[in-house]
Backbone as ProteinMPNN parsed JSONL, in Angstrom:
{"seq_chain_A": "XXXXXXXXXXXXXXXXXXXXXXXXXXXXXXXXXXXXXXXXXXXXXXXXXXXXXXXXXXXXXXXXXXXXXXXXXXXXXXXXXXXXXXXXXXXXXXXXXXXXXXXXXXXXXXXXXXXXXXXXXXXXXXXXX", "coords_chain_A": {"N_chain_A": [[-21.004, 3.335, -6.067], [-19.727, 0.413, -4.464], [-17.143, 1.114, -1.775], [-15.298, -1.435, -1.622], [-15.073, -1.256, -4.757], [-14.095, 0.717, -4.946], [-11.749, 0.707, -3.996], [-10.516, -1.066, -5.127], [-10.26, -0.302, -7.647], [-8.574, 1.807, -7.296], [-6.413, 0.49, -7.001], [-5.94, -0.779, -9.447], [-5.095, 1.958, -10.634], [-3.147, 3.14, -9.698], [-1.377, 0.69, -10.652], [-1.014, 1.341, -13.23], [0.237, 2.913, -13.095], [2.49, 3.07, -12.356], [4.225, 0.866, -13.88], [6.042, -1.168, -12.834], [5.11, -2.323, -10.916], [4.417, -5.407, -9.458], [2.047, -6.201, -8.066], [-0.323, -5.878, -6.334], [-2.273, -4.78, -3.297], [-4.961, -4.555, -1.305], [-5.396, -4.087, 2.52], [-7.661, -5.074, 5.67], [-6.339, -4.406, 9.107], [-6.615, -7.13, 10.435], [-5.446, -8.76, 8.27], [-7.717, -9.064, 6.145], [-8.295, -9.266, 2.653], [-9.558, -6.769, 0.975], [-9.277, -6.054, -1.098], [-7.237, -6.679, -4.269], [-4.881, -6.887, -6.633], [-3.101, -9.043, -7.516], [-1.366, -11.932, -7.383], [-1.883, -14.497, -5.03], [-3.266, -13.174, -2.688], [-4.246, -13.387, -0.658], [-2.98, -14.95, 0.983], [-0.253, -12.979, 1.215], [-1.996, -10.817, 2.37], [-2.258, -12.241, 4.904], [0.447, -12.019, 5.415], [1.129, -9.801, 5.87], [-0.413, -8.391, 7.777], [0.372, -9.962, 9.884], [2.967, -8.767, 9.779], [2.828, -6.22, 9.819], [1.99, -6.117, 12.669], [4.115, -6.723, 14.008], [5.589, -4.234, 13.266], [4.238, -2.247, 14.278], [4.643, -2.734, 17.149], [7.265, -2.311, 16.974], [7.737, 0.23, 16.344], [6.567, 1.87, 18.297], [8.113, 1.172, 20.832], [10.288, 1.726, 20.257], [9.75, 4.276, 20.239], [9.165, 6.005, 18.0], [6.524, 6.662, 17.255], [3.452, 6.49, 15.416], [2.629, 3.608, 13.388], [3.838, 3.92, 9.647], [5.005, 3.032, 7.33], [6.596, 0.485, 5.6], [9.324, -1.496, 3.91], [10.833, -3.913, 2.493], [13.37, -5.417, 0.799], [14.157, -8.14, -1.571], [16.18, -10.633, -2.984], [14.564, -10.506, -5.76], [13.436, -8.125, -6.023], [11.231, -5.654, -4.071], [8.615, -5.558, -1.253], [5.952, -3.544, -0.274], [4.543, -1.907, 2.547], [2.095, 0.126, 3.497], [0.519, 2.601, 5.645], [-2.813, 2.668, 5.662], [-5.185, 4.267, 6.491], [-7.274, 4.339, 9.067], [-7.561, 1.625, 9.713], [-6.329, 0.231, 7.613], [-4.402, -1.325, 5.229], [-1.474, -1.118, 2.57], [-0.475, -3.213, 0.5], [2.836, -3.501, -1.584], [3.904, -4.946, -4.288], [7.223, -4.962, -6.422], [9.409, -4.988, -8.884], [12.869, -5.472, -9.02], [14.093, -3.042, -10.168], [12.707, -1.172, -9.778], [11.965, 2.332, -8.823], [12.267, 3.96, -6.204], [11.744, 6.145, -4.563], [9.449, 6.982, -6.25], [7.565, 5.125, -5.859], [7.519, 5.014, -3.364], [6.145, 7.773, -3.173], [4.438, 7.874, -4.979], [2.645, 5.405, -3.725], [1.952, 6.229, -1.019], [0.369, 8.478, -1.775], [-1.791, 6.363, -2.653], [-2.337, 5.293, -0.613], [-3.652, 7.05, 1.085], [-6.053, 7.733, 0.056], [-6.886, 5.788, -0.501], [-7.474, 4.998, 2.399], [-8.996, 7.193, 3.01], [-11.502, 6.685, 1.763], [-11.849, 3.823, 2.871], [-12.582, 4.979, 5.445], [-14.707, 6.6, 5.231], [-14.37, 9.25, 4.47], [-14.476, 11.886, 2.754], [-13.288, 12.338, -0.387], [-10.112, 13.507, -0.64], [-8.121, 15.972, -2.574], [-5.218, 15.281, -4.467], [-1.876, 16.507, -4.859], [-0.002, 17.676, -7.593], [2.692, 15.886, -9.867]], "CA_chain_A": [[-20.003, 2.278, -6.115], [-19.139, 0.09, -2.997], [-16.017, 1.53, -0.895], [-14.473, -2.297, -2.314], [-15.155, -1.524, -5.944], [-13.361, 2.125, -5.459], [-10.111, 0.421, -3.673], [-9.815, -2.125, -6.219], [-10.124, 0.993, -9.545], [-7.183, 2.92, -6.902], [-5.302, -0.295, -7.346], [-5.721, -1.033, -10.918], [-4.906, 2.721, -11.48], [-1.589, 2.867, -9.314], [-0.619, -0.604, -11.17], [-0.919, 1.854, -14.515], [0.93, 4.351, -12.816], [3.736, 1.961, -12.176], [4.018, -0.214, -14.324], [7.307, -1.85, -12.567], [4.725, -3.386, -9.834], [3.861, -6.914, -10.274], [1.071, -7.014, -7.135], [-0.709, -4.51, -5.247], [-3.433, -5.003, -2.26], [-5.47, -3.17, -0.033], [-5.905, -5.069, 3.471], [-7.553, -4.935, 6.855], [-5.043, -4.774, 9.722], [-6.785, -8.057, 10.719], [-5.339, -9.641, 7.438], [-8.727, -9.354, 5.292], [-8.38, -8.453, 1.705], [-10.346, -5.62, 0.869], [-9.242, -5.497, -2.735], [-6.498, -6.945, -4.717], [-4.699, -7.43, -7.976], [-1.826, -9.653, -7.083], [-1.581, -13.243, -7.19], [-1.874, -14.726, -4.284], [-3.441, -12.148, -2.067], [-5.132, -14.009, 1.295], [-1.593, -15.02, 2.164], [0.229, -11.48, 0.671], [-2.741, -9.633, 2.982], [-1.986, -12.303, 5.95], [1.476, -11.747, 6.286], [1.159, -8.339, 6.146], [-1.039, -8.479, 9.017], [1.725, -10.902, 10.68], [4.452, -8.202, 10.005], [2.28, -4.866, 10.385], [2.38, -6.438, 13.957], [5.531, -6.381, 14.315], [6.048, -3.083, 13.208], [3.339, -1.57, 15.198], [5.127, -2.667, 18.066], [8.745, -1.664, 17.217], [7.605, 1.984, 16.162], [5.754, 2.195, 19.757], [8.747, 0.758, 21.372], [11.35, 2.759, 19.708], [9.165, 5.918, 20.582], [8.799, 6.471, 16.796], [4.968, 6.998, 16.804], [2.449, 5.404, 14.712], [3.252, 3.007, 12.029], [3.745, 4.952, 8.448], [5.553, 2.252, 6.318], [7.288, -0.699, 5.677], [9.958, -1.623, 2.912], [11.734, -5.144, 2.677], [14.292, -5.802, -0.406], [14.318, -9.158, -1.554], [16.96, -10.583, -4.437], [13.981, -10.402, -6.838], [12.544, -6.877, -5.701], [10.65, -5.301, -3.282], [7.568, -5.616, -0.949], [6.353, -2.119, 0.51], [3.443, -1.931, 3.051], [1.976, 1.212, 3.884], [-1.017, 2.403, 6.391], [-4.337, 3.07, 4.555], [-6.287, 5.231, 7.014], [-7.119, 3.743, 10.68], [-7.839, 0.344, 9.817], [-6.269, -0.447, 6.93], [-2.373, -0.812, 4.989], [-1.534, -1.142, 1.158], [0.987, -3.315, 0.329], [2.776, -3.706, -3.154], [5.205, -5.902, -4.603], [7.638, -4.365, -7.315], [10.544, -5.577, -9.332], [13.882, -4.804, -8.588], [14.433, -1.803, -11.159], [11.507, -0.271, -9.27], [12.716, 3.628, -8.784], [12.335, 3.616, -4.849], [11.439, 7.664, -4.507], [8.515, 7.504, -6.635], [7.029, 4.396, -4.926], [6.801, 5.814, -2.005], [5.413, 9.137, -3.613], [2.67, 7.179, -5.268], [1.957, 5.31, -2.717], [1.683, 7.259, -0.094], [-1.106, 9.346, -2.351], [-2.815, 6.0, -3.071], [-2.878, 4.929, 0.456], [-3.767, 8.105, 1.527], [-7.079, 7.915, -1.279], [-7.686, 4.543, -0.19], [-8.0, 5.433, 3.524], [-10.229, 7.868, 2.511], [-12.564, 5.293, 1.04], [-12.376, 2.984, 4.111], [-12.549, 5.221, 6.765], [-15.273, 7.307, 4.909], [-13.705, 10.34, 4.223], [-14.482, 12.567, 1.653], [-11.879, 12.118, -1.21], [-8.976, 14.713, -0.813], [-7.277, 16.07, -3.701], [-3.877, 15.335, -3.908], [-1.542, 17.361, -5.362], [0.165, 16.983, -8.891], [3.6, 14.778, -9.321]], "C_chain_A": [[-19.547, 1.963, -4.691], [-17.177, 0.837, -2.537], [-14.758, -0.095, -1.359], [-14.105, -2.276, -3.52], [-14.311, -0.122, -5.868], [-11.638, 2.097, -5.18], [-10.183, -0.041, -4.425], [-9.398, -1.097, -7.908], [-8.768, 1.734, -8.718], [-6.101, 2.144, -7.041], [-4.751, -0.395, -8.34], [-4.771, 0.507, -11.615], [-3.275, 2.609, -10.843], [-0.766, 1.887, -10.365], [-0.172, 0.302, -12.607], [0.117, 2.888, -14.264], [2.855, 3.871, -13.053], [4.126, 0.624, -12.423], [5.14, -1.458, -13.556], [6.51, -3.021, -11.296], [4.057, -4.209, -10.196], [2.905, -7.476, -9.126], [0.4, -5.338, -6.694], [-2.469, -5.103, -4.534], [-3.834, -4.098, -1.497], [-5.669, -4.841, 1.103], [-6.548, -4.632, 4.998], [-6.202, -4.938, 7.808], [-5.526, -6.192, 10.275], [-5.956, -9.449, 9.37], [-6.836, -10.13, 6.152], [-8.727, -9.087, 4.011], [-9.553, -7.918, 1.266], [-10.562, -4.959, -0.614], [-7.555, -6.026, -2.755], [-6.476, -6.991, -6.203], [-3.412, -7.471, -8.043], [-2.499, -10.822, -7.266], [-1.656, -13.668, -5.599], [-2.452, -14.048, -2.714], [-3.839, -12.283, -0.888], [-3.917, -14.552, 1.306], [-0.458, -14.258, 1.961], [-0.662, -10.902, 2.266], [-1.949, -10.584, 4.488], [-0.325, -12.431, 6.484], [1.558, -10.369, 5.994], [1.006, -7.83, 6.995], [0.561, -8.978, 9.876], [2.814, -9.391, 10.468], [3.799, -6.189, 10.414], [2.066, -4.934, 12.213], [2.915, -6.326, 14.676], [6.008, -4.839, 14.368], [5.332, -1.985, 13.996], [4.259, -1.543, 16.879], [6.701, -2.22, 18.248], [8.452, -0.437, 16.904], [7.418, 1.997, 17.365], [7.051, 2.457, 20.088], [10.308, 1.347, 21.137], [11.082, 4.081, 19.632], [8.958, 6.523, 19.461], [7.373, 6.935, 16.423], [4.408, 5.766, 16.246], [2.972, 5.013, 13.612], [3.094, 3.725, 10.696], [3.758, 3.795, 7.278], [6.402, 1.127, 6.486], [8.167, -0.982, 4.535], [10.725, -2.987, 2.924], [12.113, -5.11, 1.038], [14.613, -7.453, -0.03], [15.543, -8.997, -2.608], [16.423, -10.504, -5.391], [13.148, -9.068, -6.963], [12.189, -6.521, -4.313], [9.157, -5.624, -2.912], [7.563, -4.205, -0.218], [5.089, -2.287, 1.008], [3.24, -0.258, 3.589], [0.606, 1.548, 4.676], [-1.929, 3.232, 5.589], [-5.152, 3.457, 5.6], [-6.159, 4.214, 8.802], [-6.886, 2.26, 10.525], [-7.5, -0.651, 8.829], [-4.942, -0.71, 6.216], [-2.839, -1.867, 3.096], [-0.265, -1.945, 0.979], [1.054, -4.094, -1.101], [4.183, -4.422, -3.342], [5.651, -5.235, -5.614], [8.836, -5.057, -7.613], [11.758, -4.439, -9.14], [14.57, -3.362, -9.436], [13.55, -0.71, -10.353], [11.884, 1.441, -8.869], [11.749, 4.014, -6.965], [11.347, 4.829, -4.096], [10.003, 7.455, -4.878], [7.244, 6.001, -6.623], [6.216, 4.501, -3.962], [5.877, 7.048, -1.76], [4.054, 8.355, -3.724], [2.104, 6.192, -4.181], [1.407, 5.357, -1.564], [0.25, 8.103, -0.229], [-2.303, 7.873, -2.435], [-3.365, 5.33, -1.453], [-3.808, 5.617, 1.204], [-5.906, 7.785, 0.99], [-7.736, 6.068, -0.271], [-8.26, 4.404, 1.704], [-9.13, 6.105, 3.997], [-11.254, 7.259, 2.358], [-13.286, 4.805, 2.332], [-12.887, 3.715, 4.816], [-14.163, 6.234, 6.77], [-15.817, 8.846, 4.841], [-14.191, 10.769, 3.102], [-12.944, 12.639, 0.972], [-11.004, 13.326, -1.308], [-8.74, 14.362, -2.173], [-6.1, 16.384, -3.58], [-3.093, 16.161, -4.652], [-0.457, 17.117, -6.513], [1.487, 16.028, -8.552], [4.382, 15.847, -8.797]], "O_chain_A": [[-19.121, 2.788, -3.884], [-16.245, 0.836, -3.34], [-13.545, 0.11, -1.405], [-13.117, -2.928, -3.856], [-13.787, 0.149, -6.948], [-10.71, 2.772, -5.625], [-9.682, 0.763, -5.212], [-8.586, -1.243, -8.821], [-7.912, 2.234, -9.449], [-4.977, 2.625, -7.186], [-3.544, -0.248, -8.531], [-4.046, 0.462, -12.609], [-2.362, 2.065, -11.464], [0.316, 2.229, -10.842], [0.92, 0.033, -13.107], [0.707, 3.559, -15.111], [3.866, 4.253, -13.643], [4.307, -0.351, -11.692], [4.925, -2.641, -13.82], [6.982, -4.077, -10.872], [3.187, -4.096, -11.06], [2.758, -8.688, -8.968], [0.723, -4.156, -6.808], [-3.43, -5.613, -5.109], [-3.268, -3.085, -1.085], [-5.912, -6.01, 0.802], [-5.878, -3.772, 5.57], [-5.139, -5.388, 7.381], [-4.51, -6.674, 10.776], [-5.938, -10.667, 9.546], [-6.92, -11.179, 5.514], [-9.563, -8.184, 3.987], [-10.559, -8.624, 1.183], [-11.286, -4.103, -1.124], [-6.77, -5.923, -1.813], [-7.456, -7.087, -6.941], [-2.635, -6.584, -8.4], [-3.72, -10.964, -7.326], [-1.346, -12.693, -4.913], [-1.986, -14.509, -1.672], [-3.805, -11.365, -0.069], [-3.868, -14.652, 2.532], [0.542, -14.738, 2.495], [0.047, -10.601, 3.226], [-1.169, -9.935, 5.184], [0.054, -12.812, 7.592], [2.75, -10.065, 5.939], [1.746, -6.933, 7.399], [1.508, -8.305, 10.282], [3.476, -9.189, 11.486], [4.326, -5.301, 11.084], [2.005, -3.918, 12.904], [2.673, -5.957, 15.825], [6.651, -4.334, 15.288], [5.888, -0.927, 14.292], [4.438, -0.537, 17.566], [7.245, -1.88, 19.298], [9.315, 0.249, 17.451], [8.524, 2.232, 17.85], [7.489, 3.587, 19.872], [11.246, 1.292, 21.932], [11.82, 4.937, 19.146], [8.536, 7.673, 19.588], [7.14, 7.528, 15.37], [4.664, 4.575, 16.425], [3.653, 5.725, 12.874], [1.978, 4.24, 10.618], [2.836, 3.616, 6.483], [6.896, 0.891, 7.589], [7.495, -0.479, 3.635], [11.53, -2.876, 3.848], [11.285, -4.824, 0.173], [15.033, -7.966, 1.007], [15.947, -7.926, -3.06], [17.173, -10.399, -6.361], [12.308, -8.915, -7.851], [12.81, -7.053, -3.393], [8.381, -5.924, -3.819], [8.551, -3.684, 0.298], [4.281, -2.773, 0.217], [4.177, 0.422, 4.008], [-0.383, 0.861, 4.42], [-1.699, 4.29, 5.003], [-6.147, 2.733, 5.597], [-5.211, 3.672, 9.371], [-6.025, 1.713, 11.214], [-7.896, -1.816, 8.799], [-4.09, -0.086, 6.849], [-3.702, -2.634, 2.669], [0.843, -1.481, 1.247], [0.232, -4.815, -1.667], [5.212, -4.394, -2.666], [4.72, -4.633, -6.15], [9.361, -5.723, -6.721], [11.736, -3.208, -9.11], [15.619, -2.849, -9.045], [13.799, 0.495, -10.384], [12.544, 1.055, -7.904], [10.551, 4.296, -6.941], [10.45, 4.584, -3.29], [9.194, 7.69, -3.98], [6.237, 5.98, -7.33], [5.034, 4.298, -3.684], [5.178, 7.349, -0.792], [3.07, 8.232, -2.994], [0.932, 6.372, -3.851], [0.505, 4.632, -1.146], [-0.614, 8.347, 0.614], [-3.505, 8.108, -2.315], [-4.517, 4.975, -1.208], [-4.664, 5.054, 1.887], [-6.789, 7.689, 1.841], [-8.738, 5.643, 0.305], [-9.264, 3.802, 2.085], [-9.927, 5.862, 4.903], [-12.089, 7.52, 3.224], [-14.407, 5.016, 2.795], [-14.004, 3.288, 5.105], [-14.728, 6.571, 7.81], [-16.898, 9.41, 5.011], [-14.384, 9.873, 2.28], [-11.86, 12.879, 1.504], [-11.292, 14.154, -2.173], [-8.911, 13.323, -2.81], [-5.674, 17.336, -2.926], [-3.855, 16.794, -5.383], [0.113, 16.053, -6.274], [1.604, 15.469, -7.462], [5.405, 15.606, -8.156]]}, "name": "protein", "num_of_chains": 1, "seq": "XXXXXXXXXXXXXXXXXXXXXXXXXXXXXXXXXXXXXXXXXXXXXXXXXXXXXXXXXXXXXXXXXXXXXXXXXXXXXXXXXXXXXXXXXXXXXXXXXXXXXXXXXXXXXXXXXXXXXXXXXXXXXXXXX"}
């Protein structure tokens, strides 16, 4: 199975995991989607790009290290971006009930899994909830 067809089954399964999210993408940091199952996803992946940009340079610049994550609260929910291995970031849209903790748990593991993939890593096993 292509390295596209194994992000897109880590998406679908996250989406099962959580049911509260109403998008989820895998993307280059260039803005490429790599796998989706969101609406809208080539301009979801390119402002991701556009704001993983940003954040690349205020972690540096604030001496924080390398970029980890991202979180924005809208009035209708959340968007959460996260980095997927060297070259790549996960980002998921969720409705505002979304339980914030176990978000970040799961996706953390699926970014983690999906990094794996890209970067062509042998698949770690992660560890239970």
């Amino acid at each position: 199975m292509a390295a596209e067809e194994n992000v897109l089954d880590e998406l679908r399964r996250l989406r099962l995991r959580m049911p509260q999210l109403t998008g989820a993408l895998a993307a280059g940091t260039n803005g490429l989607v790599l796998g989706a199952d969101a609406g809208n996803p080539e301009g979801v992946a390119a402002l991701t790009a556009a704001a993983l940009g940003v954040c690349v340079r205020l972690t540096e610049a604030g001496g924080q290290g390398r970029f980890q994550e991202l979180l924005v609260r809208g009035e209708r929910g959340y968007v959460a971006s996260y980095a997927a291995g060297s070259s790549a970031v996960l980002t998921l849209l969720a409705g505002p009930r979304v339980n914030i903790d176990r978000l970040h748990r799961e996706a953390r593991r699926s970014g983690a899994r999906i990094g794996d993939l890209l970067d062509g890593r042998p698949h770690r096993a992660c560890p239970g909830p």
